[in-house]
Amino acid sequence: MEPPVSPPGQTSSQPDAAQPEPALDPSPLAPEGRANSPAVPSRYAPLWAPLDETAAKIQIFTNDREEDWRLGTEQDHARLRPHYDSGSTVLDLGCGIGRLAAVVAPRCRALWAVDVSPQMLTLAAKRLAACRNIRYVLCQDTAFPDVPDQSIDLAYCLLVMQHLELEDSFLLLEELRRVTRPSGTIVVTYPNLLSDFYLDCFVAYAHRGAATEMARARIYTPQEVDRLMTAAGFRAEITAETEIRVVARPI
Ligand SMILES: C[S@@+](CC[C@H](N)C(=O)[O-])C[C@H]1O[C@@H](n2cnc3c(N)ncnc32)[C@H](O)[C@@H]1O
């Protein structure tokens, strides 16, 4: 069994007043490509170490077909668009190579691109070099203490939570609660066990003996997601189709 990882700073402190806006550093990555140093070795980072952009796209989307990438991004962005404007500070949790950050950053005030993988962050910074309002932050598995409390208008986390152990995905939700403004919104997706597609995935995983594979997708019911959202301090509106799509606000 792997040792438990409890990064320092995993708190949900809520200050009385919102913090000032973060000063966004246009060149936040150190020359060697590390945004900051995790306090403990990550259990997740080694799973996400693509050698190049093509390998990253295959990891993120299971293929690198340009048309799938474009259509998926358009659909995802259409769901984010009502929740931010040009004055918003946005956080992309598990940003990968910046699939959505590339579309959101030019339309918002500032964007924090947060990921557990130094390789993903380096590829994102290279692809999005023209976007001067993005700051890249290395996530410490379940915490990103560089992002101030109650500073975010919109946080989104797409295709990420399923790749974490249940407890860790809950800690990330609590971390989202810490950074979200009282008037802010989070948008999060999970695979839906009640859909035929993900039930088949689950059965295939079970038959393959995937229970111990860290990189497997964990599959949720809408009821579980609703309970976890409430426990983390959010009131959730849930749309359950193949994916569970959550739009939630702080309680
Ligand atoms: C399937 S990709 C999705 C990327 C991006 N959200 C998108 O939709 O294009 C999953 C991403 O989550 C990141 N990730 C995995 N575990 C994480 C964690 N504990 N904290 C933050 N990011 C994590 C991976 O490095 C990877 O970039």
PDB file of C-alpha atoms and ligand atoms in Angstrom:
ATOM      1  CA  MET A   1       0.000   0.000   0.000  1.00  0.00           C
ATOM      2  CA  GLU A   2       1.282   3.453  -0.834  1.00  0.00           C
ATOM      3  CA  PRO A   3       1.955   5.832   2.064  1.00  0.00           C
ATOM      4  CA  PRO A   4      -0.717   8.470   2.571  1.00  0.00           C
ATOM      5  CA  VAL A   5       0.173  11.866   1.172  1.00  0.00           C
ATOM      6  CA  SER A   6      -1.007  14.854   3.152  1.00  0.00           C
ATOM      7  CA  PRO A   7       0.441  18.023   1.680  1.00  0.00           C
ATOM      8  CA  PRO A   8       0.764  20.911   4.072  1.00  0.00           C
ATOM      9  CA  GLY A   9      -1.588  23.809   3.525  1.00  0.00           C
ATOM     10  CA  GLN A  10      -4.600  21.506   2.992  1.00  0.00           C
ATOM     11  CA  THR A  11      -6.955  23.763   4.871  1.00  0.00           C
ATOM     12  CA  SER A  12     -10.156  25.546   4.022  1.00  0.00           C
ATOM     13  CA  SER A  13      -9.564  28.812   5.804  1.00  0.00           C
ATOM     14  CA  GLN A  14     -12.056  31.488   4.797  1.00  0.00           C
ATOM     15  CA  PRO A  15     -10.926  35.041   5.404  1.00  0.00           C
ATOM     16  CA  ASP A  16     -13.444  37.728   6.284  1.00  0.00           C
ATOM     17  CA  ALA A  17     -12.707  39.728   3.176  1.00  0.00           C
ATOM     18  CA  ALA A  18     -11.732  38.638  -0.315  1.00  0.00           C
ATOM     19  CA  GLN A  19      -8.005  38.738  -1.040  1.00  0.00           C
ATOM     20  CA  PRO A  20      -6.632  41.231  -3.537  1.00  0.00           C
ATOM     21  CA  GLU A  21      -6.334  39.943  -7.090  1.00  0.00           C
ATOM     22  CA  PRO A  22      -3.195  37.873  -7.624  1.00  0.00           C
ATOM     23  CA  ALA A  23      -0.428  39.684  -9.442  1.00  0.00           C
ATOM     24  CA  LEU A  24      -0.124  37.523 -12.518  1.00  0.00           C
ATOM     25  CA  ASP A  25       3.404  36.809 -13.564  1.00  0.00           C
ATOM     26  CA  PRO A  26       3.666  36.610 -17.342  1.00  0.00           C
ATOM     27  CA  SER A  27       6.624  34.223 -17.190  1.00  0.00           C
ATOM     28  CA  PRO A  28       5.954  32.147 -14.102  1.00  0.00           C
ATOM     29  CA  LEU A  29       7.726  28.965 -15.126  1.00  0.00           C
ATOM     30  CA  ALA A  30      11.304  28.646 -14.033  1.00  0.00           C
ATOM     31  CA  PRO A  31      13.736  27.939 -16.901  1.00  0.00           C
ATOM     32  CA  GLU A  32      13.682  24.229 -16.117  1.00  0.00           C
ATOM     33  CA  GLY A  33       9.907  24.291 -16.515  1.00  0.00           C
ATOM     34  CA  ARG A  34       8.841  23.936 -12.868  1.00  0.00           C
ATOM     35  CA  ALA A  35       6.281  26.454 -11.655  1.00  0.00           C
ATOM     36  CA  ASN A  36       6.926  25.685  -7.989  1.00  0.00           C
ATOM     37  CA  SER A  37       8.067  22.721  -5.927  1.00  0.00           C
ATOM     38  CA  PRO A  38       5.674  20.232  -4.376  1.00  0.00           C
ATOM     39  CA  ALA A  39       6.258  19.613  -0.664  1.00  0.00           C
ATOM     40  CA  VAL A  40       5.986  15.838  -1.138  1.00  0.00           C
ATOM     41  CA  PRO A  41       6.482  13.609  -4.174  1.00  0.00           C
ATOM     42  CA  SER A  42       3.295  13.427  -6.183  1.00  0.00           C
ATOM     43  CA  ARG A  43       1.479  10.119  -6.619  1.00  0.00           C
ATOM     44  CA  TYR A  44      -0.273  11.442  -9.712  1.00  0.00           C
ATOM     45  CA  ALA A  45       2.408  13.338 -11.633  1.00  0.00           C
ATOM     46  CA  PRO A  46       4.245  10.194 -12.861  1.00  0.00           C
ATOM     47  CA  LEU A  47       1.018   9.074 -14.565  1.00  0.00           C
ATOM     48  CA  TRP A  48       0.929  12.244 -16.653  1.00  0.00           C
ATOM     49  CA  ALA A  49       4.341  12.637 -18.250  1.00  0.00           C
ATOM     50  CA  PRO A  50       3.809  12.938 -22.029  1.00  0.00           C
ATOM     51  CA  LEU A  51       6.952  13.409 -24.091  1.00  0.00           C
ATOM     52  CA  ASP A  52       5.331  15.783 -26.570  1.00  0.00           C
ATOM     53  CA  GLU A  53       2.075  17.452 -27.564  1.00  0.00           C
ATOM     54  CA  THR A  54       0.808  14.508 -29.607  1.00  0.00           C
ATOM     55  CA  ALA A  55       1.349  12.099 -26.711  1.00  0.00           C
ATOM     56  CA  ALA A  56      -0.378  14.572 -24.388  1.00  0.00           C
ATOM     57  CA  LYS A  57      -3.415  14.852 -26.676  1.00  0.00           C
ATOM     58  CA  ILE A  58      -3.730  11.070 -26.805  1.00  0.00           C
ATOM     59  CA  GLN A  59      -3.578  10.901 -23.000  1.00  0.00           C
ATOM     60  CA  ILE A  60      -6.143  13.657 -22.606  1.00  0.00           C
ATOM     61  CA  PHE A  61      -8.612  12.727 -25.327  1.00  0.00           C
ATOM     62  CA  THR A  62      -7.583   9.113 -26.195  1.00  0.00           C
ATOM     63  CA  ASN A  63      -6.783  10.305 -29.734  1.00  0.00           C
ATOM     64  CA  ASP A  64      -5.138  13.314 -31.379  1.00  0.00           C
ATOM     65  CA  ARG A  65      -7.691  13.850 -34.157  1.00  0.00           C
ATOM     66  CA  GLU A  66      -7.860  17.586 -34.725  1.00  0.00           C
ATOM     67  CA  GLU A  67     -11.600  17.510 -35.416  1.00  0.00           C
ATOM     68  CA  ASP A  68     -12.442  15.712 -32.128  1.00  0.00           C
ATOM     69  CA  TRP A  69     -10.204  18.115 -30.214  1.00  0.00           C
ATOM     70  CA  ARG A  70     -11.844  21.164 -31.842  1.00  0.00           C
ATOM     71  CA  LEU A  71     -15.440  19.968 -31.441  1.00  0.00           C
ATOM     72  CA  GLY A  72     -14.959  18.789 -27.845  1.00  0.00           C
ATOM     73  CA  THR A  73     -13.344  22.096 -26.944  1.00  0.00           C
ATOM     74  CA  GLU A  74     -16.134  24.116 -28.566  1.00  0.00           C
ATOM     75  CA  GLN A  75     -18.796  22.173 -26.668  1.00  0.00           C
ATOM     76  CA  ASP A  76     -16.962  22.429 -23.347  1.00  0.00           C
ATOM     77  CA  HIS A  77     -16.328  26.126 -23.800  1.00  0.00           C
ATOM     78  CA  ALA A  78     -19.987  26.804 -24.632  1.00  0.00           C
ATOM     79  CA  ARG A  79     -20.831  25.445 -21.162  1.00  0.00           C
ATOM     80  CA  LEU A  80     -18.229  27.628 -19.454  1.00  0.00           C
ATOM     81  CA  ARG A  81     -19.032  30.848 -21.323  1.00  0.00           C
ATOM     82  CA  PRO A  82     -22.094  31.902 -19.278  1.00  0.00           C
ATOM     83  CA  HIS A  83     -20.010  31.805 -16.106  1.00  0.00           C
ATOM     84  CA  TYR A  84     -17.226  34.301 -16.820  1.00  0.00           C
ATOM     85  CA  ASP A  85     -16.553  37.608 -18.557  1.00  0.00           C
ATOM     86  CA  SER A  86     -13.635  39.884 -19.399  1.00  0.00           C
ATOM     87  CA  GLY A  87     -13.250  40.953 -15.763  1.00  0.00           C
ATOM     88  CA  SER A  88     -13.122  37.430 -14.329  1.00  0.00           C
ATOM     89  CA  THR A  89     -10.285  35.642 -12.643  1.00  0.00           C
ATOM     90  CA  VAL A  90     -10.523  32.027 -13.781  1.00  0.00           C
ATOM     91  CA  LEU A  91      -8.857  28.820 -12.611  1.00  0.00           C
ATOM     92  CA  ASP A  92      -8.361  25.787 -14.879  1.00  0.00           C
ATOM     93  CA  LEU A  93      -7.761  22.805 -12.575  1.00  0.00           C
ATOM     94  CA  GLY A  94      -6.008  19.919 -14.319  1.00  0.00           C
ATOM     95  CA  CYS A  95      -5.395  22.174 -17.307  1.00  0.00           C
ATOM     96  CA  GLY A  96      -3.378  19.629 -19.280  1.00  0.00           C
ATOM     97  CA  ILE A  97      -1.814  21.335 -22.298  1.00  0.00           C
ATOM     98  CA  GLY A  98      -4.286  24.192 -22.070  1.00  0.00           C
ATOM     99  CA  ARG A  99      -7.031  22.908 -24.368  1.00  0.00           C
ATOM    100  CA  LEU A 100      -9.598  25.196 -22.725  1.00  0.00           C
ATOM    101  CA  ALA A 101      -7.216  27.799 -21.329  1.00  0.00           C
ATOM    102  CA  ALA A 102      -6.357  28.679 -24.948  1.00  0.00           C
ATOM    103  CA  VAL A 103      -9.971  29.742 -25.495  1.00  0.00           C
ATOM    104  CA  VAL A 104     -10.751  31.173 -22.059  1.00  0.00           C
ATOM    105  CA  ALA A 105      -7.608  33.209 -21.341  1.00  0.00           C
ATOM    106  CA  PRO A 106      -8.108  35.725 -24.189  1.00  0.00           C
ATOM    107  CA  ARG A 107     -11.640  36.376 -22.876  1.00  0.00           C
ATOM    108  CA  CYS A 108     -10.940  36.813 -19.140  1.00  0.00           C
ATOM    109  CA  ARG A 109      -8.848  39.086 -16.942  1.00  0.00           C
ATOM    110  CA  ALA A 110      -6.502  36.436 -15.582  1.00  0.00           C
ATOM    111  CA  LEU A 111      -6.233  32.669 -15.592  1.00  0.00           C
ATOM    112  CA  TRP A 112      -4.481  30.277 -13.237  1.00  0.00           C
ATOM    113  CA  ALA A 113      -3.472  27.101 -15.088  1.00  0.00           C
ATOM    114  CA  VAL A 114      -3.051  24.409 -12.426  1.00  0.00           C
ATOM    115  CA  ASP A 115      -1.866  20.849 -13.022  1.00  0.00           C
ATOM    116  CA  VAL A 116      -0.055  18.119 -11.147  1.00  0.00           C
ATOM    117  CA  SER A 117       2.179  17.357 -14.143  1.00  0.00           C
ATOM    118  CA  PRO A 118       5.247  19.497 -14.842  1.00  0.00           C
ATOM    119  CA  GLN A 119       5.292  18.132 -18.401  1.00  0.00           C
ATOM    120  CA  MET A 120       1.698  19.187 -19.055  1.00  0.00           C
ATOM    121  CA  LEU A 121       2.403  22.653 -17.640  1.00  0.00           C
ATOM    122  CA  THR A 122       5.511  23.053 -19.767  1.00  0.00           C
ATOM    123  CA  LEU A 123       3.631  22.037 -22.930  1.00  0.00           C
ATOM    124  CA  ALA A 124       0.772  24.382 -22.008  1.00  0.00           C
ATOM    125  CA  ALA A 125       3.148  27.294 -21.415  1.00  0.00           C
ATOM    126  CA  LYS A 126       4.757  26.669 -24.804  1.00  0.00           C
ATOM    127  CA  ARG A 127       1.432  26.440 -26.674  1.00  0.00           C
ATOM    128  CA  LEU A 128      -0.016  29.480 -24.907  1.00  0.00           C
ATOM    129  CA  ALA A 129       3.061  31.699 -24.855  1.00  0.00           C
ATOM    130  CA  ALA A 130       1.071  34.513 -26.481  1.00  0.00           C
ATOM    131  CA  CYS A 131      -1.420  34.640 -23.565  1.00  0.00           C
ATOM    132  CA  ARG A 132       0.282  36.953 -21.089  1.00  0.00           C
ATOM    133  CA  ASN A 133      -2.444  36.706 -18.446  1.00  0.00           C
ATOM    134  CA  ILE A 134      -1.864  33.030 -17.558  1.00  0.00           C
ATOM    135  CA  ARG A 135      -0.019  31.908 -14.466  1.00  0.00           C
ATOM    136  CA  TYR A 136       1.087  28.266 -14.250  1.00  0.00           C
ATOM    137  CA  VAL A 137       0.962  26.473 -10.908  1.00  0.00           C
ATOM    138  CA  LEU A 138       2.077  22.951 -10.052  1.00  0.00           C
ATOM    139  CA  CYS A 139      -0.634  21.247  -8.010  1.00  0.00           C
ATOM    140  CA  GLN A 140       0.518  19.322  -4.923  1.00  0.00           C
ATOM    141  CA  ASP A 141      -1.884  16.417  -5.652  1.00  0.00           C
ATOM    142  CA  THR A 142      -4.791  17.953  -3.708  1.00  0.00           C
ATOM    143  CA  ALA A 143      -3.652  21.498  -2.939  1.00  0.00           C
ATOM    144  CA  PHE A 144      -2.526  24.604  -4.803  1.00  0.00           C
ATOM    145  CA  PRO A 145      -1.667  26.995  -1.970  1.00  0.00           C
ATOM    146  CA  ASP A 146      -0.239  29.627  -4.354  1.00  0.00           C
ATOM    147  CA  VAL A 147      -3.799  30.571  -5.318  1.00  0.00           C
ATOM    148  CA  PRO A 148      -5.252  32.982  -2.717  1.00  0.00           C
ATOM    149  CA  ASP A 149      -8.442  32.282  -0.773  1.00  0.00           C
ATOM    150  CA  GLN A 150     -11.682  33.546  -2.344  1.00  0.00           C
ATOM    151  CA  SER A 151      -9.987  34.974  -5.427  1.00  0.00           C
ATOM    152  CA  ILE A 152     -11.631  33.005  -8.247  1.00  0.00           C
ATOM    153  CA  ASP A 153     -14.795  33.903 -10.182  1.00  0.00           C
ATOM    154  CA  LEU A 154     -14.898  30.701 -12.214  1.00  0.00           C
ATOM    155  CA  ALA A 155     -13.010  27.474 -11.590  1.00  0.00           C
ATOM    156  CA  TYR A 156     -13.447  24.588 -13.989  1.00  0.00           C
ATOM    157  CA  CYS A 157     -12.157  21.045 -13.759  1.00  0.00           C
ATOM    158  CA  LEU A 158     -12.964  18.901 -16.783  1.00  0.00           C
ATOM    159  CA  LEU A 159     -11.931  15.243 -17.279  1.00  0.00           C
ATOM    160  CA  VAL A 160      -9.818  15.333 -14.126  1.00  0.00           C
ATOM    161  CA  MET A 161     -11.681  14.217 -10.984  1.00  0.00           C
ATOM    162  CA  GLN A 162     -12.153  10.672 -12.306  1.00  0.00           C
ATOM    163  CA  HIS A 163      -8.398  10.137 -12.339  1.00  0.00           C
ATOM    164  CA  LEU A 164      -8.051  10.725  -8.594  1.00  0.00           C
ATOM    165  CA  GLU A 165      -8.849   8.466  -5.678  1.00  0.00           C
ATOM    166  CA  LEU A 166     -12.256   9.361  -4.257  1.00  0.00           C
ATOM    167  CA  GLU A 167     -10.813  10.956  -1.129  1.00  0.00           C
ATOM    168  CA  ASP A 168      -8.325  13.004  -3.136  1.00  0.00           C
ATOM    169  CA  SER A 169     -10.992  14.267  -5.519  1.00  0.00           C
ATOM    170  CA  PHE A 170     -12.953  15.390  -2.455  1.00  0.00           C
ATOM    171  CA  LEU A 171      -9.900  17.235  -1.088  1.00  0.00           C
ATOM    172  CA  LEU A 172      -9.542  18.980  -4.449  1.00  0.00           C
ATOM    173  CA  LEU A 173     -13.187  20.025  -4.217  1.00  0.00           C
ATOM    174  CA  GLU A 174     -12.491  21.505  -0.780  1.00  0.00           C
ATOM    175  CA  GLU A 175      -9.518  23.311  -2.284  1.00  0.00           C
ATOM    176  CA  LEU A 176     -11.806  24.709  -4.992  1.00  0.00           C
ATOM    177  CA  ARG A 177     -14.138  25.860  -2.218  1.00  0.00           C
ATOM    178  CA  ARG A 178     -11.243  27.669  -0.530  1.00  0.00           C
ATOM    179  CA  VAL A 179     -10.309  29.675  -3.625  1.00  0.00           C
ATOM    180  CA  THR A 180     -13.800  30.402  -5.006  1.00  0.00           C
ATOM    181  CA  ARG A 181     -15.333  33.777  -4.263  1.00  0.00           C
ATOM    182  CA  PRO A 182     -18.713  33.692  -2.466  1.00  0.00           C
ATOM    183  CA  SER A 183     -20.256  34.877  -5.768  1.00  0.00           C
ATOM    184  CA  GLY A 184     -18.145  32.484  -7.849  1.00  0.00           C
ATOM    185  CA  THR A 185     -18.944  29.305  -9.741  1.00  0.00           C
ATOM    186  CA  ILE A 186     -17.279  25.970 -10.330  1.00  0.00           C
ATOM    187  CA  VAL A 187     -17.880  23.679 -13.299  1.00  0.00           C
ATOM    188  CA  VAL A 188     -16.784  20.064 -12.836  1.00  0.00           C
ATOM    189  CA  THR A 189     -17.318  16.833 -14.764  1.00  0.00           C
ATOM    190  CA  TYR A 190     -17.416  13.167 -13.690  1.00  0.00           C
ATOM    191  CA  PRO A 191     -18.171   9.950 -15.618  1.00  0.00           C
ATOM    192  CA  ASN A 192     -21.722   8.730 -14.918  1.00  0.00           C
ATOM    193  CA  LEU A 193     -22.180   5.135 -13.737  1.00  0.00           C
ATOM    194  CA  LEU A 194     -25.865   5.386 -14.635  1.00  0.00           C
ATOM    195  CA  SER A 195     -24.977   5.806 -18.329  1.00  0.00           C
ATOM    196  CA  ASP A 196     -24.609   2.663 -20.454  1.00  0.00           C
ATOM    197  CA  PHE A 197     -21.242   3.863 -21.751  1.00  0.00           C
ATOM    198  CA  TYR A 198     -19.615   4.192 -18.341  1.00  0.00           C
ATOM    199  CA  LEU A 199     -21.311   1.095 -16.916  1.00  0.00           C
ATOM    200  CA  ASP A 200     -19.636  -0.833 -19.758  1.00  0.00           C
ATOM    201  CA  CYS A 201     -16.328   0.898 -18.964  1.00  0.00           C
ATOM    202  CA  PHE A 202     -16.692  -0.030 -15.322  1.00  0.00           C
ATOM    203  CA  VAL A 203     -17.423  -3.677 -16.120  1.00  0.00           C
ATOM    204  CA  ALA A 204     -14.462  -3.789 -18.508  1.00  0.00           C
ATOM    205  CA  TYR A 205     -12.204  -2.292 -15.818  1.00  0.00           C
ATOM    206  CA  ALA A 206     -13.458  -4.833 -13.288  1.00  0.00           C
ATOM    207  CA  HIS A 207     -12.831  -7.777 -15.608  1.00  0.00           C
ATOM    208  CA  ARG A 208      -9.363  -6.511 -16.395  1.00  0.00           C
ATOM    209  CA  GLY A 209      -8.501  -6.285 -12.695  1.00  0.00           C
ATOM    210  CA  ALA A 210      -7.954  -2.537 -12.892  1.00  0.00           C
ATOM    211  CA  ALA A 211      -8.872  -1.807  -9.271  1.00  0.00           C
ATOM    212  CA  THR A 212      -5.256  -1.097  -8.338  1.00  0.00           C
ATOM    213  CA  GLU A 213      -4.404   0.987 -11.428  1.00  0.00           C
ATOM    214  CA  MET A 214      -3.913   4.588 -10.318  1.00  0.00           C
ATOM    215  CA  ALA A 215      -4.729   5.927 -13.785  1.00  0.00           C
ATOM    216  CA  ARG A 216      -8.119   4.200 -14.107  1.00  0.00           C
ATOM    217  CA  ALA A 217     -11.269   6.305 -14.278  1.00  0.00           C
ATOM    218  CA  ARG A 218     -13.383   6.261 -11.121  1.00  0.00           C
ATOM    219  CA  ILE A 219     -17.047   6.330 -12.046  1.00  0.00           C
ATOM    220  CA  TYR A 220     -19.640   8.166  -9.983  1.00  0.00           C
ATOM    221  CA  THR A 221     -23.411   8.340  -9.623  1.00  0.00           C
ATOM    222  CA  PRO A 222     -25.081  11.778  -9.710  1.00  0.00           C
ATOM    223  CA  GLN A 223     -26.229  11.204  -6.118  1.00  0.00           C
ATOM    224  CA  GLU A 224     -22.663  10.639  -4.927  1.00  0.00           C
ATOM    225  CA  VAL A 225     -21.492  13.781  -6.678  1.00  0.00           C
ATOM    226  CA  ASP A 226     -24.312  15.799  -5.144  1.00  0.00           C
ATOM    227  CA  ARG A 227     -23.416  14.557  -1.629  1.00  0.00           C
ATOM    228  CA  LEU A 228     -19.735  15.305  -2.103  1.00  0.00           C
ATOM    229  CA  MET A 229     -20.469  18.781  -3.457  1.00  0.00           C
ATOM    230  CA  THR A 230     -22.608  19.576  -0.420  1.00  0.00           C
ATOM    231  CA  ALA A 231     -19.996  18.179   1.965  1.00  0.00           C
ATOM    232  CA  ALA A 232     -17.357  20.395   0.315  1.00  0.00           C
ATOM    233  CA  GLY A 233     -19.551  23.471   0.752  1.00  0.00           C
ATOM    234  CA  PHE A 234     -21.196  23.824  -2.668  1.00  0.00           C
ATOM    235  CA  ARG A 235     -24.799  23.877  -3.840  1.00  0.00           C
ATOM    236  CA  ALA A 236     -24.792  21.920  -7.103  1.00  0.00           C
ATOM    237  CA  GLU A 237     -26.937  21.889 -10.215  1.00  0.00           C
ATOM    238  CA  ILE A 238     -26.331  18.549 -11.873  1.00  0.00           C
ATOM    239  CA  THR A 239     -26.927  17.450 -15.439  1.00  0.00           C
ATOM    240  CA  ALA A 240     -26.524  13.696 -15.759  1.00  0.00           C
ATOM    241  CA  GLU A 241     -26.059  12.283 -19.248  1.00  0.00           C
ATOM    242  CA  THR A 242     -23.040  10.197 -20.293  1.00  0.00           C
ATOM    243  CA  GLU A 243     -21.067  12.577 -18.139  1.00  0.00           C
ATOM    244  CA  ILE A 244     -22.191  14.190 -14.915  1.00  0.00           C
ATOM    245  CA  ARG A 245     -21.810  17.928 -15.423  1.00  0.00           C
ATOM    246  CA  VAL A 246     -21.891  20.081 -12.321  1.00  0.00           C
ATOM    247  CA  VAL A 247     -22.342  23.831 -12.016  1.00  0.00           C
ATOM    248  CA  ALA A 248     -21.967  24.693  -8.329  1.00  0.00           C
ATOM    249  CA  ARG A 249     -21.763  27.748  -6.115  1.00  0.00           C
ATOM    250  CA  PRO A 250     -20.514  28.186  -2.556  1.00  0.00           C
ATOM    251  CA  ILE A 251     -23.200  27.632   0.081  1.00  0.00           C
TER     252      ILE A 251
HETATM  253  C1  LIG B   1      -7.632  13.858 -19.111  1.00  0.00           C
HETATM  254  S1  LIG B   1      -6.561  15.208 -18.754  1.00  0.00           S
HETATM  255  C2  LIG B   1      -7.664  16.598 -18.911  1.00  0.00           C
HETATM  256  C3  LIG B   1      -6.929  17.877 -19.255  1.00  0.00           C
HETATM  257  C4  LIG B   1      -7.834  19.116 -19.418  1.00  0.00           C
HETATM  258  N1  LIG B   1      -8.673  19.327 -18.263  1.00  0.00           N
HETATM  259  C5  LIG B   1      -8.677  19.009 -20.657  1.00  0.00           C
HETATM  260  O1  LIG B   1      -9.896  18.797 -20.521  1.00  0.00           O
HETATM  261  O2  LIG B   1      -8.126  19.150 -21.748  1.00  0.00           O
HETATM  262  C6  LIG B   1      -6.341  15.121 -16.988  1.00  0.00           C
HETATM  263  C7  LIG B   1      -5.385  16.172 -16.439  1.00  0.00           C
HETATM  264  O3  LIG B   1      -5.494  16.167 -15.017  1.00  0.00           O
HETATM  265  C8  LIG B   1      -4.205  16.323 -14.478  1.00  0.00           C
HETATM  266  N2  LIG B   1      -4.212  15.797 -13.114  1.00  0.00           N
HETATM  267  C9  LIG B   1      -4.191  14.505 -12.717  1.00  0.00           C
HETATM  268  N3  LIG B   1      -4.190  14.426 -11.377  1.00  0.00           N
HETATM  269  C10 LIG B   1      -4.219  15.709 -10.917  1.00  0.00           C
HETATM  270  C11 LIG B   1      -4.211  16.285  -9.616  1.00  0.00           C
HETATM  271  N4  LIG B   1      -4.174  15.532  -8.517  1.00  0.00           N
HETATM  272  N5  LIG B   1      -4.230  17.626  -9.513  1.00  0.00           N
HETATM  273  C12 LIG B   1      -4.246  18.410 -10.636  1.00  0.00           C
HETATM  274  N6  LIG B   1      -4.232  17.919 -11.880  1.00  0.00           N
HETATM  275  C13 LIG B   1      -4.222  16.576 -12.021  1.00  0.00           C
HETATM  276  C14 LIG B   1      -3.304  15.557 -15.444  1.00  0.00           C
HETATM  277  O4  LIG B   1      -1.946  15.915 -15.333  1.00  0.00           O
HETATM  278  C15 LIG B   1      -3.919  15.921 -16.786  1.00  0.00           C
HETATM  279  O5  LIG B   1      -3.348  17.078 -17.318  1.00  0.00           O
END
